[in-house]
Amino acid sequence: MQHGPAVRRRKLGAELRNLRAQAGLTSGEAARLVGWHQSKVSRIETGISGSKPADVRLLLDAYGVADPQLRELMLALAGDGGSGGRDHWWHAYRGVLPPTYRDFISLESQASAMRTLETTVVPGLLQTPEYAHAVTRASVEGGAEDQLDTLVEVRLARQDVLRAQPPLELSAVLDEAVLRREVGGPEVMARQLGRLVEAARLPQVRLQVLPFAAGAHIGVTGPFVIFSFSRTSDLDVVVLDHLTSSLYLERKEDLQAYTEAFNALRAHALSPGDSSDYIAAIADGA
């Protein structure tokens, strides 16, 4: 279990090490080709230190890597917003957002798909401004009003991934408690439920409700997110949120376990069509 940047640094380093070996170069030879000290190459390959996209381009050129898709993947791992990811707009909020939240936004912006189980609140990508404000106020109780407004602004800006080209594909399973918990008052909650019904009509969004009648289920252990990336499943990662930090799971056995858990939750949940009707009925007070 590591922080997001450590996961990506390690993956990038391992891939660069393999590419160097395929090129028949030692780390010292690679360093001389790009004008570095050997220790810099070693630190990058072991994931001890990060690398700028410009550095990765130098190494890929030195290793003779011409495959555009492979180059795009390596640059995405290095955090190149222009290489498969989206612009790093959240850097403007560096002084407000904790590192773990920035890590999460970075993964979200570069992922091709996101699967999430929510047991408490509506997913951030589908929240209305009023609902987002109420949730944020509860989570940063005692915070200054300008800080609260900034955090809400960030949460709403994240929703652009659903409108990007191509958009993030979102598959969400919502425990019924998410729909029943009155956040921000009746009017705010009614508008939020209406927003969910609208979002469910989008081709890139799949919403399913896990009703109370389903009883105990594997998701009672808590919410989680699975990010998937279009170029390779080796980059997939599970994110678990805690009160003061986030954990990132990248082992294949962990990914398989959470993927199977998500598939089981979807099987027990209402179909997307029935889920939309169920949400609408709650909104209407039925």
Short mmCIF file of C-alpha atoms in Angstrom, two decimals:
data_model
loop_
_atom_site.label_atom_id
_atom_site.label_comp_id
_atom_site.label_asym_id
_atom_site.label_seq_id
_atom_site.Cartn_x
_atom_site.Cartn_y
_atom_site.Cartn_z
CA MET A 1 0.00 0.00 0.00
CA GLN A 2 1.58 3.23 -1.18
CA HIS A 3 0.74 6.81 -1.98
CA GLY A 4 -0.31 7.48 -5.57
CA PRO A 5 2.92 9.09 -6.77
CA ALA A 6 5.00 6.21 -5.38
CA VAL A 7 2.89 3.70 -7.33
CA ARG A 8 3.43 5.59 -10.57
CA ARG A 9 7.14 6.22 -9.97
CA ARG A 10 7.73 2.56 -9.34
CA LYS A 11 5.85 1.50 -12.45
CA LEU A 12 7.59 4.08 -14.60
CA GLY A 13 10.99 3.10 -13.24
CA ALA A 14 10.42 -0.59 -13.88
CA GLU A 15 9.31 0.07 -17.46
CA LEU A 16 12.29 2.32 -18.16
CA ARG A 17 14.65 -0.27 -16.71
CA ASN A 18 13.16 -2.92 -19.02
CA LEU A 19 13.48 -0.62 -22.03
CA ARG A 20 17.10 0.13 -21.18
CA ALA A 21 17.84 -3.59 -20.91
CA GLN A 22 16.15 -4.24 -24.27
CA ALA A 23 18.38 -1.55 -25.78
CA GLY A 24 21.42 -3.41 -24.44
CA LEU A 25 22.61 -0.53 -22.28
CA THR A 26 23.93 -0.39 -18.74
CA SER A 27 22.69 2.37 -16.46
CA GLY A 28 26.06 4.07 -16.81
CA GLU A 29 25.90 3.97 -20.59
CA ALA A 30 22.37 5.32 -20.56
CA ALA A 31 23.43 8.16 -18.26
CA ARG A 32 26.30 9.13 -20.56
CA LEU A 33 23.98 9.17 -23.58
CA VAL A 34 21.70 11.75 -21.96
CA GLY A 35 24.39 13.65 -20.08
CA TRP A 36 23.44 12.61 -16.54
CA HIS A 37 25.16 11.01 -13.61
CA GLN A 38 24.48 7.28 -13.29
CA SER A 39 22.83 7.81 -9.89
CA LYS A 40 20.01 9.79 -11.51
CA VAL A 41 19.16 6.90 -13.82
CA SER A 42 19.27 4.50 -10.86
CA ARG A 43 17.01 6.69 -8.72
CA ILE A 44 14.45 6.91 -11.53
CA GLU A 45 14.52 3.18 -12.21
CA THR A 46 14.06 2.26 -8.55
CA GLY A 47 11.27 4.80 -8.07
CA ILE A 48 13.19 6.70 -5.40
CA SER A 49 12.77 9.94 -7.29
CA GLY A 50 10.31 11.12 -9.88
CA SER A 51 11.16 12.22 -13.38
CA LYS A 52 9.93 15.05 -15.57
CA PRO A 53 8.31 14.26 -18.91
CA ALA A 54 11.30 15.92 -20.61
CA ASP A 55 13.65 13.49 -18.84
CA VAL A 56 11.56 10.53 -19.92
CA ARG A 57 11.63 11.73 -23.53
CA LEU A 58 15.43 11.86 -23.40
CA LEU A 59 15.61 8.29 -22.11
CA LEU A 60 13.10 6.99 -24.64
CA ASP A 61 15.09 8.62 -27.45
CA ALA A 62 18.31 7.12 -26.10
CA TYR A 63 16.69 3.67 -25.98
CA GLY A 64 15.35 4.00 -29.51
CA VAL A 65 11.70 3.74 -28.46
CA ALA A 66 9.62 4.87 -31.43
CA ASP A 67 6.26 3.22 -30.66
CA PRO A 68 3.93 6.24 -30.16
CA GLN A 69 1.55 4.38 -27.83
CA LEU A 70 4.40 3.19 -25.61
CA ARG A 71 5.87 6.68 -25.50
CA GLU A 72 2.45 8.10 -24.63
CA LEU A 73 2.09 5.61 -21.79
CA MET A 74 5.53 6.40 -20.36
CA LEU A 75 4.86 10.12 -20.52
CA ALA A 76 1.48 9.68 -18.86
CA LEU A 77 3.20 7.87 -16.00
CA ALA A 78 5.57 10.82 -15.73
CA GLY A 79 2.56 13.10 -15.36
CA ASP A 80 2.54 14.66 -18.80
CA GLY A 81 -0.92 16.24 -19.06
CA GLY A 82 -0.49 16.55 -22.81
CA SER A 83 0.21 12.86 -23.30
CA GLY A 84 -3.03 11.04 -22.71
CA GLY A 85 -3.92 12.83 -19.48
CA ARG A 86 -5.73 16.10 -18.95
CA ASP A 87 -4.15 19.40 -18.02
CA HIS A 88 -2.96 19.61 -14.42
CA TRP A 89 -5.48 22.30 -13.50
CA TRP A 90 -5.40 21.27 -9.84
CA HIS A 91 -1.83 22.57 -9.46
CA ALA A 92 -3.35 26.02 -9.03
CA TYR A 93 -4.84 24.74 -5.75
CA ARG A 94 -1.61 23.27 -4.40
CA GLY A 95 -1.72 25.43 -1.29
CA VAL A 96 -5.22 24.24 -0.37
CA LEU A 97 -5.43 20.60 -1.37
CA PRO A 98 -3.64 17.92 0.66
CA PRO A 99 -1.21 15.72 -1.31
CA THR A 100 -3.44 12.64 -1.16
CA TYR A 101 -6.34 14.57 -2.73
CA ARG A 102 -4.07 15.88 -5.50
CA ASP A 103 -2.90 12.31 -6.11
CA PHE A 104 -6.50 11.15 -6.44
CA ILE A 105 -7.38 13.94 -8.90
CA SER A 106 -4.29 13.11 -10.95
CA LEU A 107 -5.35 9.48 -11.30
CA GLU A 108 -8.95 10.48 -12.02
CA SER A 109 -7.86 12.88 -14.77
CA GLN A 110 -5.77 10.29 -16.60
CA ALA A 111 -7.93 7.19 -16.10
CA SER A 112 -10.15 5.89 -18.87
CA ALA A 113 -12.63 4.26 -16.48
CA MET A 114 -13.62 4.49 -12.84
CA ARG A 115 -15.59 1.92 -10.86
CA THR A 116 -16.76 2.99 -7.44
CA LEU A 117 -18.82 1.73 -4.53
CA GLU A 118 -20.33 4.54 -2.47
CA THR A 119 -21.93 3.75 0.87
CA THR A 120 -22.30 7.21 2.42
CA VAL A 121 -22.48 10.10 -0.05
CA VAL A 122 -23.07 10.71 -3.76
CA PRO A 123 -19.87 10.34 -5.83
CA GLY A 124 -18.10 13.67 -6.20
CA LEU A 125 -18.35 13.54 -9.99
CA LEU A 126 -22.15 13.57 -9.75
CA GLN A 127 -22.75 16.08 -6.96
CA THR A 128 -24.72 19.29 -7.41
CA PRO A 129 -23.06 22.50 -6.16
CA GLU A 130 -25.39 22.72 -3.14
CA TYR A 131 -24.85 19.08 -2.19
CA ALA A 132 -21.08 19.45 -2.64
CA HIS A 133 -21.13 22.50 -0.38
CA ALA A 134 -23.03 20.66 2.35
CA VAL A 135 -20.77 17.59 2.20
CA THR A 136 -17.62 19.69 2.19
CA ARG A 137 -18.80 21.79 5.12
CA ALA A 138 -19.40 18.61 7.13
CA SER A 139 -15.96 17.22 6.31
CA VAL A 140 -14.00 20.40 7.11
CA GLU A 141 -16.02 21.59 10.07
CA GLY A 142 -14.54 24.76 11.44
CA GLY A 143 -12.78 25.67 8.20
CA ALA A 144 -12.82 29.20 6.82
CA GLU A 145 -15.56 30.06 4.35
CA ASP A 146 -13.10 30.89 1.56
CA GLN A 147 -11.41 27.51 2.03
CA LEU A 148 -14.80 25.82 1.85
CA ASP A 149 -15.66 27.63 -1.37
CA THR A 150 -12.33 26.63 -2.91
CA LEU A 151 -12.80 22.96 -2.06
CA VAL A 152 -16.28 23.01 -3.58
CA GLU A 153 -14.86 24.71 -6.67
CA VAL A 154 -12.31 21.90 -7.01
CA ARG A 155 -14.94 19.20 -6.58
CA LEU A 156 -17.07 20.69 -9.33
CA ALA A 157 -14.06 21.20 -11.61
CA ARG A 158 -13.31 17.47 -11.32
CA GLN A 159 -16.60 16.76 -13.09
CA ASP A 160 -15.09 17.93 -16.38
CA VAL A 161 -13.67 14.43 -16.85
CA LEU A 162 -17.21 13.29 -17.72
CA ARG A 163 -17.37 15.90 -20.49
CA ALA A 164 -13.87 15.38 -21.88
CA GLN A 165 -13.12 13.72 -25.20
CA PRO A 166 -13.00 10.87 -24.64
CA PRO A 167 -14.93 11.07 -21.35
CA LEU A 168 -14.15 9.08 -18.26
CA GLU A 169 -16.42 6.02 -18.10
CA LEU A 170 -18.03 5.97 -14.66
CA SER A 171 -19.66 2.88 -13.19
CA ALA A 172 -21.05 3.47 -9.70
CA VAL A 173 -22.88 1.24 -7.25
CA LEU A 174 -24.72 3.30 -4.63
CA ASP A 175 -25.92 1.86 -1.38
CA GLU A 176 -29.48 3.00 -0.69
CA ALA A 177 -28.18 4.89 2.36
CA VAL A 178 -26.59 7.35 -0.08
CA LEU A 179 -30.04 8.21 -1.41
CA ARG A 180 -31.78 8.30 1.96
CA ARG A 181 -29.25 10.43 3.86
CA GLU A 182 -30.61 13.96 3.79
CA VAL A 183 -27.61 16.12 3.01
CA GLY A 184 -28.20 19.87 2.98
CA GLY A 185 -31.93 19.65 3.60
CA PRO A 186 -34.92 18.32 1.63
CA GLU A 187 -34.66 20.74 -1.29
CA VAL A 188 -30.93 20.18 -1.81
CA MET A 189 -31.45 16.43 -1.62
CA ALA A 190 -34.34 16.51 -4.08
CA ARG A 191 -32.21 18.37 -6.63
CA GLN A 192 -29.34 15.96 -6.05
CA LEU A 193 -31.53 12.94 -6.69
CA GLY A 194 -32.78 14.60 -9.85
CA ARG A 195 -29.19 15.12 -10.91
CA LEU A 196 -28.51 11.40 -10.46
CA VAL A 197 -31.45 10.50 -12.69
CA GLU A 198 -30.13 12.87 -15.36
CA ALA A 199 -26.59 11.53 -15.07
CA ALA A 200 -27.82 7.96 -15.45
CA ARG A 201 -28.95 8.83 -18.98
CA LEU A 202 -25.41 9.72 -20.06
CA PRO A 203 -23.76 6.99 -22.17
CA GLN A 204 -20.54 7.21 -20.14
CA VAL A 205 -22.31 6.77 -16.79
CA ARG A 206 -23.71 3.53 -15.35
CA LEU A 207 -25.54 3.87 -12.03
CA GLN A 208 -26.87 0.98 -9.97
CA VAL A 209 -28.56 1.09 -6.59
CA LEU A 210 -27.97 -1.54 -3.94
CA PRO A 211 -31.28 -1.45 -2.02
CA PHE A 212 -31.60 -2.15 1.68
CA ALA A 213 -33.56 -5.26 0.72
CA ALA A 214 -30.34 -6.77 -0.65
CA GLY A 215 -29.24 -7.27 2.94
CA ALA A 216 -25.62 -7.67 3.95
CA HIS A 217 -23.14 -7.51 1.08
CA ILE A 218 -19.42 -7.48 0.45
CA GLY A 219 -19.42 -3.68 0.29
CA VAL A 220 -20.26 -3.27 3.98
CA THR A 221 -16.51 -3.08 4.63
CA GLY A 222 -16.49 0.37 3.05
CA PRO A 223 -16.34 2.35 -0.18
CA PHE A 224 -13.58 1.97 -2.75
CA VAL A 225 -12.57 3.17 -6.20
CA ILE A 226 -10.92 1.23 -9.03
CA PHE A 227 -9.17 3.30 -11.69
CA SER A 228 -8.46 1.70 -15.07
CA PHE A 229 -6.24 3.02 -17.84
CA SER A 230 -6.75 2.51 -21.55
CA ARG A 231 -3.24 1.49 -22.57
CA THR A 232 -2.61 -1.31 -20.09
CA SER A 233 -4.22 -2.96 -17.09
CA ASP A 234 -0.82 -2.88 -15.36
CA LEU A 235 -1.61 0.68 -14.34
CA ASP A 236 -4.94 -0.12 -12.68
CA VAL A 237 -5.13 0.84 -9.01
CA VAL A 238 -7.59 0.57 -6.11
CA VAL A 239 -8.02 3.58 -3.83
CA LEU A 240 -9.29 3.29 -0.28
CA ASP A 241 -10.08 6.50 1.61
CA HIS A 242 -9.53 6.95 5.32
CA LEU A 243 -10.11 9.94 7.56
CA THR A 244 -6.56 11.28 7.31
CA SER A 245 -5.10 9.50 4.27
CA SER A 246 -5.71 7.35 1.21
CA LEU A 247 -4.23 3.96 0.43
CA TYR A 248 -3.39 2.72 -3.06
CA LEU A 249 -3.42 -1.00 -3.84
CA GLU A 250 -1.70 -2.14 -7.02
CA ARG A 251 -0.93 -5.84 -6.51
CA LYS A 252 -2.68 -8.05 -9.04
CA GLU A 253 -4.28 -10.12 -6.29
CA ASP A 254 -5.71 -6.96 -4.68
CA LEU A 255 -7.02 -5.68 -8.01
CA GLN A 256 -8.59 -9.06 -8.74
CA ALA A 257 -10.23 -9.19 -5.30
CA TYR A 258 -11.77 -5.73 -5.62
CA THR A 259 -12.80 -6.31 -9.22
CA GLU A 260 -14.59 -9.49 -8.19
CA ALA A 261 -16.19 -7.65 -5.28
CA PHE A 262 -17.43 -4.90 -7.58
CA ASN A 263 -18.84 -7.43 -10.04
CA ALA A 264 -20.64 -9.17 -7.17
CA LEU A 265 -22.10 -5.85 -6.01
CA ARG A 266 -23.36 -5.08 -9.51
CA ALA A 267 -24.98 -8.51 -9.67
CA HIS A 268 -26.86 -7.87 -6.41
CA ALA A 269 -27.80 -4.30 -7.29
CA LEU A 270 -30.80 -3.18 -9.31
CA SER A 271 -30.33 -2.86 -13.06
CA PRO A 272 -29.45 0.63 -14.36
CA GLY A 273 -33.02 1.15 -15.59
CA ASP A 274 -34.61 -0.03 -12.36
CA SER A 275 -32.08 2.03 -10.41
CA SER A 276 -33.14 5.22 -12.19
CA ASP A 277 -36.78 4.45 -11.38
CA TYR A 278 -35.84 3.71 -7.77
CA ILE A 279 -34.00 7.03 -7.39
CA ALA A 280 -36.88 8.92 -9.02
CA ALA A 281 -39.36 7.25 -6.65
CA ILE A 282 -37.32 8.30 -3.61
CA ALA A 283 -37.13 11.84 -4.99
CA ASP A 284 -40.92 11.87 -5.36
CA GLY A 285 -41.33 10.64 -1.81
CA ALA A 286 -42.82 7.30 -2.85
#
